Coordinates of C-alpha atoms and ligand atoms in Angstrom, one line a residue:
X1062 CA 79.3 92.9 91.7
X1063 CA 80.0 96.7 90.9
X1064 CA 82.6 98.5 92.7
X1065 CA 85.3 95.8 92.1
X1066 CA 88.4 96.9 90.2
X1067 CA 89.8 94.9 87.2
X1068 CA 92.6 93.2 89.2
X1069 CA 90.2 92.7 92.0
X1070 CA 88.0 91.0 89.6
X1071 CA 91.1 89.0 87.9
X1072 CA 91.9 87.9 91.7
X1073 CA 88.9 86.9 92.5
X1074 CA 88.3 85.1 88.9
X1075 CA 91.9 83.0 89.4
X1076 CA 91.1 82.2 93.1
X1077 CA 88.0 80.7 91.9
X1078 CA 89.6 78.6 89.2
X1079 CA 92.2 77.5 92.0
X1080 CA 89.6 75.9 93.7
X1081 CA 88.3 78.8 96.2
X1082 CA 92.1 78.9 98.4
X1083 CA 95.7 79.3 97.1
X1084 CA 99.1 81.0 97.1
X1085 CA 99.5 84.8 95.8
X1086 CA 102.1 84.0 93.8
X1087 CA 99.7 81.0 92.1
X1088 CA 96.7 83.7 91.7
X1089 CA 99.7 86.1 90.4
X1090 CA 100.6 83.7 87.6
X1091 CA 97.3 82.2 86.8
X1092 CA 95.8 86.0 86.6
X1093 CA 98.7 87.0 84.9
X1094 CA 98.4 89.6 87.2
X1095 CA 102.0 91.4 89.2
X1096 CA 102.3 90.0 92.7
X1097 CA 102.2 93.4 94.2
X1098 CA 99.1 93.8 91.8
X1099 CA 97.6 90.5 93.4
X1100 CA 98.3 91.6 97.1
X1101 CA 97.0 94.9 96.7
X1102 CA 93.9 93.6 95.3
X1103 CA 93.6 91.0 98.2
X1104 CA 93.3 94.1 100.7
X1105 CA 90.2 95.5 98.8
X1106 CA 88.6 91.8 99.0
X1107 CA 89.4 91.1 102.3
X1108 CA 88.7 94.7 103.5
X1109 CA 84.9 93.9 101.6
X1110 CA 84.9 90.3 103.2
X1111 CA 85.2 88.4 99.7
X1112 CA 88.7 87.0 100.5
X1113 CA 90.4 86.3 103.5
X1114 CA 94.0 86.3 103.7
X1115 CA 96.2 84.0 105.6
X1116 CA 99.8 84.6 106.6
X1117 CA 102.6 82.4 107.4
X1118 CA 105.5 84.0 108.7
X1119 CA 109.3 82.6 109.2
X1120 CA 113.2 83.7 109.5
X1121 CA 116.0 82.1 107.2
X1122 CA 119.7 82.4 108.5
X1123 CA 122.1 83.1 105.2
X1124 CA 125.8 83.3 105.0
X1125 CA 127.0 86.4 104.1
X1126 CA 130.6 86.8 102.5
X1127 CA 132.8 86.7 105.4
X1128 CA 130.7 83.8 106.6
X1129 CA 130.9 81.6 103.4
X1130 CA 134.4 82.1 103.6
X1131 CA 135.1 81.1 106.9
X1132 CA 132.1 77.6 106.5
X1133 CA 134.9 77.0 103.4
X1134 CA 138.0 78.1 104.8
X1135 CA 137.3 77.1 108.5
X1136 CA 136.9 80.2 111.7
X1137 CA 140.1 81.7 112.1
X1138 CA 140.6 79.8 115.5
X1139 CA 139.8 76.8 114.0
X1140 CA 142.6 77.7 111.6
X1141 CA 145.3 79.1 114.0
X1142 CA 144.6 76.0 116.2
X1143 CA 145.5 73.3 113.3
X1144 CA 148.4 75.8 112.2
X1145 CA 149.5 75.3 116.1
X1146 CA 149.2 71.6 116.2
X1147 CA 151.1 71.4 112.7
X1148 CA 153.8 73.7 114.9
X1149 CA 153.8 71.3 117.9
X1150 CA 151.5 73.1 120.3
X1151 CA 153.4 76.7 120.4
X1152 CA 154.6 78.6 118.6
X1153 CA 155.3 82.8 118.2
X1154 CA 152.2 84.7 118.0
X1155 CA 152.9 86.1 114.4
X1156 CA 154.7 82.4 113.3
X1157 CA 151.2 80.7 114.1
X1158 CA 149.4 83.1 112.0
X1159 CA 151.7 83.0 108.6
X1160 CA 151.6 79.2 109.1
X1161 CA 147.6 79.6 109.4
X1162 CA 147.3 81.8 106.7
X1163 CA 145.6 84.6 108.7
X1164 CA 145.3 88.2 107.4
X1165 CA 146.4 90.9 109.9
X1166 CA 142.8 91.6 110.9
X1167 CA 141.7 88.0 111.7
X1168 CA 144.9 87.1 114.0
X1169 CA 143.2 89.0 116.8
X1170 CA 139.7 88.2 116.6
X1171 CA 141.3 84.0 116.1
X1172 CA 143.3 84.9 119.2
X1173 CA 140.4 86.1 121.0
X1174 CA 138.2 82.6 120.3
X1175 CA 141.0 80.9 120.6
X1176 CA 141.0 81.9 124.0
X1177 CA 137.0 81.9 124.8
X1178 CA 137.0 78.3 123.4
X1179 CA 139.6 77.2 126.2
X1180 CA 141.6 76.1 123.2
X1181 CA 145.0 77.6 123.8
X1182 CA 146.4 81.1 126.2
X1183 CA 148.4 83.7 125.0
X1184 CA 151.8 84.2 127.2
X1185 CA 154.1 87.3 126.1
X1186 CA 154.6 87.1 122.4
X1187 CA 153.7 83.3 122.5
X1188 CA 150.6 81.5 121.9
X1189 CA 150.5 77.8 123.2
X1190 CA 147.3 75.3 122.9
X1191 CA 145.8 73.5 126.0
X1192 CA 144.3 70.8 123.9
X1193 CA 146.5 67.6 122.7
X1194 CA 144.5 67.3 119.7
X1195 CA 142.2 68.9 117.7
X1196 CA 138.7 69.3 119.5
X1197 CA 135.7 67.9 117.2
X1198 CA 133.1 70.5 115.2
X1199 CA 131.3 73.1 117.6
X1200 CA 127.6 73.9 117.3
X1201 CA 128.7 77.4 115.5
X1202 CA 130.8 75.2 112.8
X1203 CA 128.0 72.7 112.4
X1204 CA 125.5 75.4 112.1
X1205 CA 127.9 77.5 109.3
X1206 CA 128.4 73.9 107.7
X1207 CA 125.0 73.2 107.2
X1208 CA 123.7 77.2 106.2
X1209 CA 126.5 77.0 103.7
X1210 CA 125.4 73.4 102.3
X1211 CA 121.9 74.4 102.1
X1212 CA 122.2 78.4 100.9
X1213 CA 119.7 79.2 103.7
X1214 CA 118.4 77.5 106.7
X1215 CA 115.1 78.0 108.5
X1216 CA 115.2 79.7 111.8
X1217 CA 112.0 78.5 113.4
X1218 CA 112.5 74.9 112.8
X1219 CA 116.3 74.8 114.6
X1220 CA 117.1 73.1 118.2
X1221 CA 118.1 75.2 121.1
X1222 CA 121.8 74.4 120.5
X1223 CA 121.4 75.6 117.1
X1224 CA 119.6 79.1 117.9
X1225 CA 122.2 80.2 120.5
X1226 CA 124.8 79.1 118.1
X1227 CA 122.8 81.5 115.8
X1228 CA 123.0 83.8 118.1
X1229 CA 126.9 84.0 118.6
X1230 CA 127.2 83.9 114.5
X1231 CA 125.0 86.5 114.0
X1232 CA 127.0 88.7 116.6
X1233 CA 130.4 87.7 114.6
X1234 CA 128.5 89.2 111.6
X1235 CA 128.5 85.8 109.3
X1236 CA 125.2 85.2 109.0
X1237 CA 122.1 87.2 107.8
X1238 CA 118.3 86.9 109.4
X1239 CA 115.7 87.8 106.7
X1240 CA 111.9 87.4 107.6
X1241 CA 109.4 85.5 104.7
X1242 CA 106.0 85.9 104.5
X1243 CA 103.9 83.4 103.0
X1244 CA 100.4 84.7 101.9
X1245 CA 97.7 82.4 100.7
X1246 CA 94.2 83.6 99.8
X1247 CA 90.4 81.8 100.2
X1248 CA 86.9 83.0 99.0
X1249 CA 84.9 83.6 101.7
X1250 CA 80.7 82.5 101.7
X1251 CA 80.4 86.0 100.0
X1252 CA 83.4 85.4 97.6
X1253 CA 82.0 82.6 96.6
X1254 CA 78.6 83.9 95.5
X1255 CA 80.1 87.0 93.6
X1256 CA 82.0 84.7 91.9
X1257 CA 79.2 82.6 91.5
X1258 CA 76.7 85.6 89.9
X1259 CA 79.7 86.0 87.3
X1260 CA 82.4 88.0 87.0
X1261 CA 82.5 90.2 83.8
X1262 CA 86.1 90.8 82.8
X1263 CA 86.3 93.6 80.2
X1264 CA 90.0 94.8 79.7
X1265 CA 90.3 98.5 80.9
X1266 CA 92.2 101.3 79.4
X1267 CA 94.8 102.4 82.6
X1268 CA 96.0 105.0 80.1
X1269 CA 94.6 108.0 78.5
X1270 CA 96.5 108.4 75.3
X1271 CA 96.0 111.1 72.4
X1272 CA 94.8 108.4 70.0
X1273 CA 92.2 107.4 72.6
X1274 CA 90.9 111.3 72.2
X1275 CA 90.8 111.9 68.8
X1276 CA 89.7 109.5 68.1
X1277 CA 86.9 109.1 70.1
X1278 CA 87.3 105.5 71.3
X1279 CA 87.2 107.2 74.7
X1280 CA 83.7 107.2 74.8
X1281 CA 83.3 103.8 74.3
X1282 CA 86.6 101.9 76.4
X1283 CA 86.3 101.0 80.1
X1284 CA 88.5 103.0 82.0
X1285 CA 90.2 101.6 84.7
X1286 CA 88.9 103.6 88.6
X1287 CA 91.9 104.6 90.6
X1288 CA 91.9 104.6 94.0
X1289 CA 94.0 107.8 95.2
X1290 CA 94.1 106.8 98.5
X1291 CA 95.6 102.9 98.1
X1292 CA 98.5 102.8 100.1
X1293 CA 101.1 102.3 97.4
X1294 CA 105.0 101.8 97.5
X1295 CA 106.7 104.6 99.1
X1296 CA 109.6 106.9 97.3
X1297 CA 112.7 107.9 98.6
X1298 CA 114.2 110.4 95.6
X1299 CA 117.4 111.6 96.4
X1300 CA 117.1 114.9 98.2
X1301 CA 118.9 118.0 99.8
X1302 CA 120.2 117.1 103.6
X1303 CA 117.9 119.0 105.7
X1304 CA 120.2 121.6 107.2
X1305 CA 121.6 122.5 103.6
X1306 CA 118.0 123.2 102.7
X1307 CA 118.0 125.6 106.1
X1308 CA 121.0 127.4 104.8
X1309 CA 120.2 127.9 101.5
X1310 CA 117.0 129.5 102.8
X1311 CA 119.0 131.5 105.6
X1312 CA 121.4 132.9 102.1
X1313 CA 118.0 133.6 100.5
X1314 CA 116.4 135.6 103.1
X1315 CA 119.4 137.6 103.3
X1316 CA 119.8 138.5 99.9
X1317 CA 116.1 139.1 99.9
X1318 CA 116.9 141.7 102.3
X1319 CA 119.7 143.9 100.7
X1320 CA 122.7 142.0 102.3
X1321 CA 125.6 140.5 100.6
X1322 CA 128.0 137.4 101.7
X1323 CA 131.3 137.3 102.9
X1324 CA 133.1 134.2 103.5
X1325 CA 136.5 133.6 105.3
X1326 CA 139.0 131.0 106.4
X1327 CA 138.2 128.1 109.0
X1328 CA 141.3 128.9 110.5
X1329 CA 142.3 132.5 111.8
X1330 CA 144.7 134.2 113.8
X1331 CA 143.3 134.8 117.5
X1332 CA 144.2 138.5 116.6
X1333 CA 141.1 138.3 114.0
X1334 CA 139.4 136.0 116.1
X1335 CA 139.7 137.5 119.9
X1336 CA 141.8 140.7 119.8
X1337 CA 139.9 143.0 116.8
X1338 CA 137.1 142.3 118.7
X1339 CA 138.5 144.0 121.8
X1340 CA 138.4 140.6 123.9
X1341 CA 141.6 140.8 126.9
X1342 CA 144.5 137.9 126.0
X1343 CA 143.4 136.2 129.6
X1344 CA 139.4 136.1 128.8
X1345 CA 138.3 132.6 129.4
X1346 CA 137.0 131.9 125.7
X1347 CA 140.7 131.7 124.4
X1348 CA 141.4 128.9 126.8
X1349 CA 141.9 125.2 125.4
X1350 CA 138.6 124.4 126.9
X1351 CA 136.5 126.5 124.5
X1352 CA 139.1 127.5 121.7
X1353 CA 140.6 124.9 119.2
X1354 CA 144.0 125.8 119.0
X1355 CA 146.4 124.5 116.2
X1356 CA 149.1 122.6 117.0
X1357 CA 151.1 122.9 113.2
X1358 CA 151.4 125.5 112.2
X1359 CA 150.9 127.2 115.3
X1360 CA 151.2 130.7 114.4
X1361 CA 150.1 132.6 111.4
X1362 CA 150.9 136.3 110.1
X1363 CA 149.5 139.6 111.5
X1364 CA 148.0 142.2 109.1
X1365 CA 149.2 146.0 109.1
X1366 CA 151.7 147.1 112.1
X1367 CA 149.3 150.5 112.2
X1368 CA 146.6 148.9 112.7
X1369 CA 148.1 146.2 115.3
X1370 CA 149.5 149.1 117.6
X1371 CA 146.1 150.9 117.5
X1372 CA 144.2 147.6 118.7
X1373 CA 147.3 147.1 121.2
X1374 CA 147.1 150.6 122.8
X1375 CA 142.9 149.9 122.8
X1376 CA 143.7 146.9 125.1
X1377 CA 146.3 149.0 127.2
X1378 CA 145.1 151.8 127.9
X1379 CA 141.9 152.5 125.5
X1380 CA 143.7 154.6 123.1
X1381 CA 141.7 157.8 121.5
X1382 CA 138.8 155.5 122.6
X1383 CA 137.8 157.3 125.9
X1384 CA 137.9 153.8 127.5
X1385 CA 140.5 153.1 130.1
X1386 CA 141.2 149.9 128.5
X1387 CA 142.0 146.4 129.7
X1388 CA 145.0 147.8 131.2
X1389 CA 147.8 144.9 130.7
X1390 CA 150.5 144.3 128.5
X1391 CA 149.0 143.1 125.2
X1392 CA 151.4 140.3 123.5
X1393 CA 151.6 140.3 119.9
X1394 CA 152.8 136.3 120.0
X1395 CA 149.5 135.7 121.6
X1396 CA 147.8 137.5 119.1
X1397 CA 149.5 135.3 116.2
X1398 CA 148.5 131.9 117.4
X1399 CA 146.0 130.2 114.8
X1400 CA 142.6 129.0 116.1
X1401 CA 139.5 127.0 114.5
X1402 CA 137.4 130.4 114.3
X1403 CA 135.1 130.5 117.1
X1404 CA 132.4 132.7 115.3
X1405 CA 132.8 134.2 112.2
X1406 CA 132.9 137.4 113.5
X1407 CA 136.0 137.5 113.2
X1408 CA 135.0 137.7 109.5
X1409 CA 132.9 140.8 109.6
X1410 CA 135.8 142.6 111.8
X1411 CA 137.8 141.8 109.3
X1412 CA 135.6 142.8 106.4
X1413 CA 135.5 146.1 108.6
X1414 CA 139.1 146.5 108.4
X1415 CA 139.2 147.1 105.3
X1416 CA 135.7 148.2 104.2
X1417 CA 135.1 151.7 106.1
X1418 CA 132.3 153.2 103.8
X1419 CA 128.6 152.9 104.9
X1420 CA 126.1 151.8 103.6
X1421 CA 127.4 148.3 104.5
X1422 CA 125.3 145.2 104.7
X1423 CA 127.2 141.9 104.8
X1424 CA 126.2 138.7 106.4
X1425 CA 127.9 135.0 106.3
X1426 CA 126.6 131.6 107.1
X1427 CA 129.4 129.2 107.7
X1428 CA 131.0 126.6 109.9
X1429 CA 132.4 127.4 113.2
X1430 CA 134.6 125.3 116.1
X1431 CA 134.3 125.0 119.8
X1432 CA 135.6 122.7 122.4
X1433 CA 132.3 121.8 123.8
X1434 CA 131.4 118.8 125.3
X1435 CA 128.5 117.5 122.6
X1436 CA 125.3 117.1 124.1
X1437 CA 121.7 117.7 123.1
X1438 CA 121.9 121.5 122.4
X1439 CA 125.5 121.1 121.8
X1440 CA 127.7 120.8 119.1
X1441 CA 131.5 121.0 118.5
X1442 CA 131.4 122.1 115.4
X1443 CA 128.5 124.2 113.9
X1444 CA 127.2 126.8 111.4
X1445 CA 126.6 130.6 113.0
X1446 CA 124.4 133.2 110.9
X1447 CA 126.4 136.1 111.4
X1448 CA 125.9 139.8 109.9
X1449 CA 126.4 143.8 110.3
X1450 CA 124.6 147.0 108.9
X1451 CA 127.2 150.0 109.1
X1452 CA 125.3 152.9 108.5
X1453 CA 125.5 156.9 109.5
X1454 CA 121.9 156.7 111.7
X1455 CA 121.5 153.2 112.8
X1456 CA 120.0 151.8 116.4
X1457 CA 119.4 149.3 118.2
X1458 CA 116.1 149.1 117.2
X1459 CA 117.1 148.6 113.7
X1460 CA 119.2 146.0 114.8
X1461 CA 115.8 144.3 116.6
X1462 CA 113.8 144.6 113.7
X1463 CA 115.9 143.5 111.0
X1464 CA 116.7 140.1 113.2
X1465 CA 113.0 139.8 113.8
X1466 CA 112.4 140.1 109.6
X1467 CA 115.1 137.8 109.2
X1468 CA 113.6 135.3 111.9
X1469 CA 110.1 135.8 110.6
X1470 CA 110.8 135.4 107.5
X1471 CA 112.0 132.0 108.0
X1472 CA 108.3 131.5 109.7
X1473 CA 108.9 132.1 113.5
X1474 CA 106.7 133.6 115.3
X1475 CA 107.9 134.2 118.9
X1476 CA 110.6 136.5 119.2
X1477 CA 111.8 138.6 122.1
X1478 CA 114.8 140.4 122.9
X1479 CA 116.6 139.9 126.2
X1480 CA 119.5 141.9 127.4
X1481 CA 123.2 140.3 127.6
X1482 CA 126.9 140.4 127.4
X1483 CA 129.4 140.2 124.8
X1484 CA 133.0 142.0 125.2
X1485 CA 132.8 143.8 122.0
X1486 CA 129.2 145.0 122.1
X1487 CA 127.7 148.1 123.6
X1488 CA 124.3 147.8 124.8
X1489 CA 124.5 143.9 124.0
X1490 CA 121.3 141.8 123.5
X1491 CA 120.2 138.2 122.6
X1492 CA 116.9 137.2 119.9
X1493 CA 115.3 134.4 121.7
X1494 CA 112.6 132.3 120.4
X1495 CA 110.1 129.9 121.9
X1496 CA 110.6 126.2 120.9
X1497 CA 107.0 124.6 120.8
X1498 CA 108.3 121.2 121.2
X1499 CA 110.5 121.4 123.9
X1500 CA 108.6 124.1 125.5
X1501 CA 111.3 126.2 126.0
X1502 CA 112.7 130.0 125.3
X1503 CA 116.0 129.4 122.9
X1504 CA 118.7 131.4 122.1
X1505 CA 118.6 132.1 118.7
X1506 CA 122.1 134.9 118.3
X1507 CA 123.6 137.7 120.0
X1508 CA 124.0 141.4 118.9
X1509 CA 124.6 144.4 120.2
X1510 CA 126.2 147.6 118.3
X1511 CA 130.2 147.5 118.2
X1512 CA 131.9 149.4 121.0
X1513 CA 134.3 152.3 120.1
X1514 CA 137.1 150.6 121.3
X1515 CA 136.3 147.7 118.2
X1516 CA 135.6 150.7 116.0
X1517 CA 138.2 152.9 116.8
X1518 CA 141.2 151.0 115.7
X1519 CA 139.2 149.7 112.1
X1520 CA 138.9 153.9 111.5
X1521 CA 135.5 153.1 111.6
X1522 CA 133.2 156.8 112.4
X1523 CA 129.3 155.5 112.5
X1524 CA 127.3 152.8 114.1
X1525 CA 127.6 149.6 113.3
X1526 CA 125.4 146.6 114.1
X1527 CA 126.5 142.8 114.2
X1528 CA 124.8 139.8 115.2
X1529 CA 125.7 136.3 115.2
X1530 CA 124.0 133.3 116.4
X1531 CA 123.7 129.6 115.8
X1532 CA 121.6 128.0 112.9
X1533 CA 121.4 124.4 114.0
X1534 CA 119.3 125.9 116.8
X1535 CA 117.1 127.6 114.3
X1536 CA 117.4 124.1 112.5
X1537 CA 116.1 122.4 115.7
X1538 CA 112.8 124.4 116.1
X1539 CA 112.3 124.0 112.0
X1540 CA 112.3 120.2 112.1
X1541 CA 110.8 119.9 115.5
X1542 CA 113.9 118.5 117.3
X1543 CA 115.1 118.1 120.5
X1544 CA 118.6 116.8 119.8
X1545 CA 120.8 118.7 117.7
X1546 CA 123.2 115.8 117.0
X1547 CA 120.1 114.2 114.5
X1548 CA 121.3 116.7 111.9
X1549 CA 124.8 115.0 111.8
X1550 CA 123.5 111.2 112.6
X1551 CA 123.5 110.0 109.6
X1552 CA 119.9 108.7 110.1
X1553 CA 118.7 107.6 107.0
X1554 CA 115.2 106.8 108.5
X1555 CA 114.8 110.8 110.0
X1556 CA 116.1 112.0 106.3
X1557 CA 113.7 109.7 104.6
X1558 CA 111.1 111.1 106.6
X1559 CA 112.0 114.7 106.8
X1560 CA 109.9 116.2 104.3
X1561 CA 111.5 118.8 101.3
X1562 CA 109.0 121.0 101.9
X1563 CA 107.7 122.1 105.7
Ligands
LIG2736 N1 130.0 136.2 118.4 C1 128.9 136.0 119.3 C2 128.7 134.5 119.5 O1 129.4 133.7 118.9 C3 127.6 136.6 118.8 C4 127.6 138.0 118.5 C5 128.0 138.5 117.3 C6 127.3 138.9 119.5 C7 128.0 139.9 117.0 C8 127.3 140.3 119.3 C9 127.6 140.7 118.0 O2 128.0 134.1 120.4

C-alpha cells in the first residue's frame, strides 16, 4: 500500500506479528518504535480504517507526601486521641498536642476531626474525649492503609464506602487521582489484507545531512514524508507576561515618536500628587476611599518655600493667575501627607517644576494605586500611560492627533474624542475606543491642556499638553478580554495560550 509512512508501516508490520490485536506499548517494543511514535501512527491507520483502536480508561488514588506520612504516622486525630487516652481522657489543649507529637499546624486541623468524628469536645483551653477507648480503624484509615500498602489503588473497582472515603481524603489533600489510559490496537479486514499484499520496509533517511548532498546518496535514499499538519506535542517556551509585552510596546511607540521617559517614586507627597495640579485640599479624590494614604511615615518633605507659596496663593485666591481661586485656607500639613501616587501626573508636574524650556516631550508608563473596589474593569493597583508636549504653538488638536498616532500605532482603529472634566485641565477631553468584544466605547485616558493656575506657579509661559490614561484597559481590548483581573490571575492556561505575537 503507498501512502503509508515508515512507522505506520512498522505498526502495522508488529501488529501483524502480534497476532492481528495487542497493546501499544507491545507494538512499541516489538517495532522498536517510541510509544508516542506508535500512537501517532495508530491515528493515521485508524483514520484510513487499517487499525482500530480500543481504549480502556481508569483512575488510581496515590498518596502524596502528607498522606504517606499520616497512613505511617497515623491522622493527626487519631494521634491526639491516643495521646488523650495515654493522658486519662483530658488533658490542656497544648499538653495533648506535645504528648501527641503534633506540629503547630496539625493541632487545629486534629482538633477540628477530632471534633467531626464525635471523638472528644473542646471546653476553654481543655480538650476532653467522649469515647472510653480507642474507636476501631475508619473507612478513611482503612482506605490510606491500603493506598499506602499497595503504592496506588484503583478507583473504579472500590465499594461505596471506599469512594466517599476517597472523597473526604482527597479534600484533606492526601491523596492524588491520576487518569490511565490503556490502548490496544487490531487490524481491521482491510489491515489485514495490506499486511497480507506485503509490507516493504526500507529504512528512510528523517535527516538531510551535508554528507547525504555531496555526496549524492540523496538521490538514491528513501526519505522519510512528513506530515506538517500531524497534531504533535504542544510547546510552552518560557515567555514574556502578556502585559509586559504591552508595555514595552507602549515605551517603543513613544520613543518612536520623539518622546523621552521619566520615572518617579510610588510614593509622593499629596502636594505633588493633588496640590501642583491645582486640585482643592477637600476634593473627593484625596479621601481614604480613593487615595491610599500612608500610615508610617505619614508625612514627607515639601520642595522650594517659593514655589509652595505661589501654588498656596493659586488655591486662595488665584494669584497672578486671573482665576479667583479655590478660595479657602490652603494647609501646608495637608500638602505633606504621603500617598500611593494616584496617577503619575504628579510626575510630569513635577518634571515641569523644574524643566521650563520647550520643546519638551516626556512620557512615563508606570504603576499607580487606588482604593477601588476590584471588579471587572477595575483594578487597585495599575499601570497609567501618562505624557506632555510643552511647546510655544501647541493645541488641542495636537494633543488629539498625537494620542490618536500613539493609539494607532498600537493597531486601534476606533478612536473618538469626547469632552470631560479634570481640575487641572482647560478644555479637558477623554480618547475613547470601541472594544469589539464587549461591544462597548472604553475609556482609553484623559487630557486636556494644563490651566494657568497649574502653570503659573511651575513659571511655566506656553501651552502644555498632558494625558494620562490606563493601559490595562488598552491591555483588555489587545487580548480580547473582558476581565481585567486575568492579567494578574496567575492563569497559567490563559498565558500558555496567549500568543507572543498578536
Ligand atoms: N490624571 C488623570 C487620570 O488619572 C488623567 C489626565 C492626565 C487628565 C493629564 C488630564 C491630563 O485619570
Amino acid at each position: 500500500m503507498t501512502g503509508l509512512r515508515l512507522h505506520e508501516r512498522k505498526t502495522l508490520a508488529a501488529l501483524e506479528k502480534l497476532g492481528g490485536k495487542a497493546s501499544v506499548k507491545d507494538i512499541a517494543e516489538k517495532s522498536g518504535l517510541a510509544h508516542a511514535a506508535v500512537m501517532r501512527a495508530a491515528l493515521t491507520l485508524s483514520a484510513g480504517n487499517l487499525a482500530k483502536i480500543h481504549e480502556q480508561k481508569w483512575n488510581i488514588a496515590t498518596l502524596n507526601e502528607e498522606g504517606e506520612n499520616y497512613a505511617q504516622y497515623g491522622l493527626p486525630e487519631r494521634r491526639l486521641l491516643r495521646a488523650l487516652l495515654r493522658l486519662g481522657g483530658e488533658a490542656k489543649v497544648d499538653e495533648a498536642a506535645r504528648e501527641a507529637g503534633l506540629s503547630a499546624g496539625l493541632v487545629s486541623i486534629a482538633l477540628g476531626w477530632l471534633k467531626r468524628k464525635n471523638w472528644g469536645v473542646i471546653k476553654g483551653e481543655k480538650c476532653l474525649l467522649t469515647v472510653k477507648s480507642e474507636p476501631p480503624l475508619g473507612v478513611d484509615e482503612r482506605l490510606l492503609a491500603a493506598i499506602f500498602e499497595k503504592r496506588s489503588i484503583t478507583v473504579d473497582d472500590l465499594s461505596q464506602d471506599f469512594k466517599e472515603a476517597l472523597k473526604a481524603l482527597k479534600k484533606r489533600k492526601l491523596v492524588e487521582l491520576e487518569e490511565k489510559i490503556y490502548r490496544e490496537l487490531e487490524l481491521t479486514a482491510k489491515g489485514w489484507e495490506t499486511v497480507r499484499k506485503g509490507l516493504e520496509i526500507v529504512e528512510e533517511v528523517t535527516q538531510l545531512t551535508p554528507e547525504l548532498i555531496i555526496s549524492g546518496r540523496w538521490r538514491s535514499v528513501k526519505l522519510t514524508k512528513f506530515d506538517v499538519e500531524a497534531p504533535g506535542p504542544a510547546v510552552y517556551p518560557g515567555k514574556m507576561h502578556p502585559l509586559q509585552q504591552i508595555i514595552k510596546r507602549a515605551r517603543e511607540i513613544f520613543l518612536e515618536m520623539g518622546f523621552t521617559e521619566i520615572r518617579g517614586p510610588l510614593v509622593e507627597t499629596a502636594f505633588w500628587n493633588f496640590d501642583a495640579l491645582f486640585q482643592p485640599q477637600d476634593h473627593p479624590a484625596r479621601e481614604m476611599m480613593d487615595t491610599f494614604y500612608l500610615a508610617n511615615p505619614c508625612v514627607g518633605r515639601l520642595p522650594a518655600k517659593k514655589l509652595v507659596e505661589d501654588v498656596a496663593k493659586t488655591h486662595e485666591d488665584g494669584w497672578i493667575t486671573g482665576s479667583k481661586g479655590w478660595r479657602y485656607k490652603w494647609s501646608g500639613e495637608e500638602a505633606k501627607k504621603l500617598v500611593l501616587r494616584t496617577h503619575t501626573t504628579a510626575e510630569t508636574i513635577k518634571y515641569l517644576a523644574t524643566h521650563k524650556k520647550p520643546p519638551i516631550k516626556v512620557f512615563s508608563v508606570d504603576r499607580v494605586y487606588r482604593n477601588e473596589q476590584v471588579t471587572y474593569k477595575h483594578l487597585a493597583e495599575f499601570h497609567q500611560i501618562e505624557g506632555i508636549v510643552v511647546d510655544k504653538k501647541v493645541t488641542l488638536r495636537d494633543l488629539m492627533g498625537t494620542l490618536k498616532t500613539f493609539y494607532m500605532k498600537f493597531g486601534l482603529e476606533r478612536i473618538e474624542f469626547w469632552p470631560s472634566y479634570f481640575p487641572y485641565t482647560e478644555p479637558s477631553a477623554q480618547a475613547v475606543a470601541y472594544h469589539p468584544k464587549l461591544k462597548r466605547w472604553i475609556e482609553l485616558c484623559g487630557m486636556g491642556l494644563f490651566r494657568p493656575e497649574v502653570l503659573a506657579p511651575m513659571g511655566i509661559k506656553c501651552p502644555v499638553l498632558a494625558w494620562g490614561g490606563g493601559l490595562e484597559r488598552l491591555a483588555m481590548i489587545e487580548l480580547g478580554l473582558d476581565d481585567i483581573r486575568m492579567l494578574y490571575a496567575n492563569n497559567v492556561g490563559w498565558l500558555r495560550r496567549t500568543p507572543l505575537c498578536q
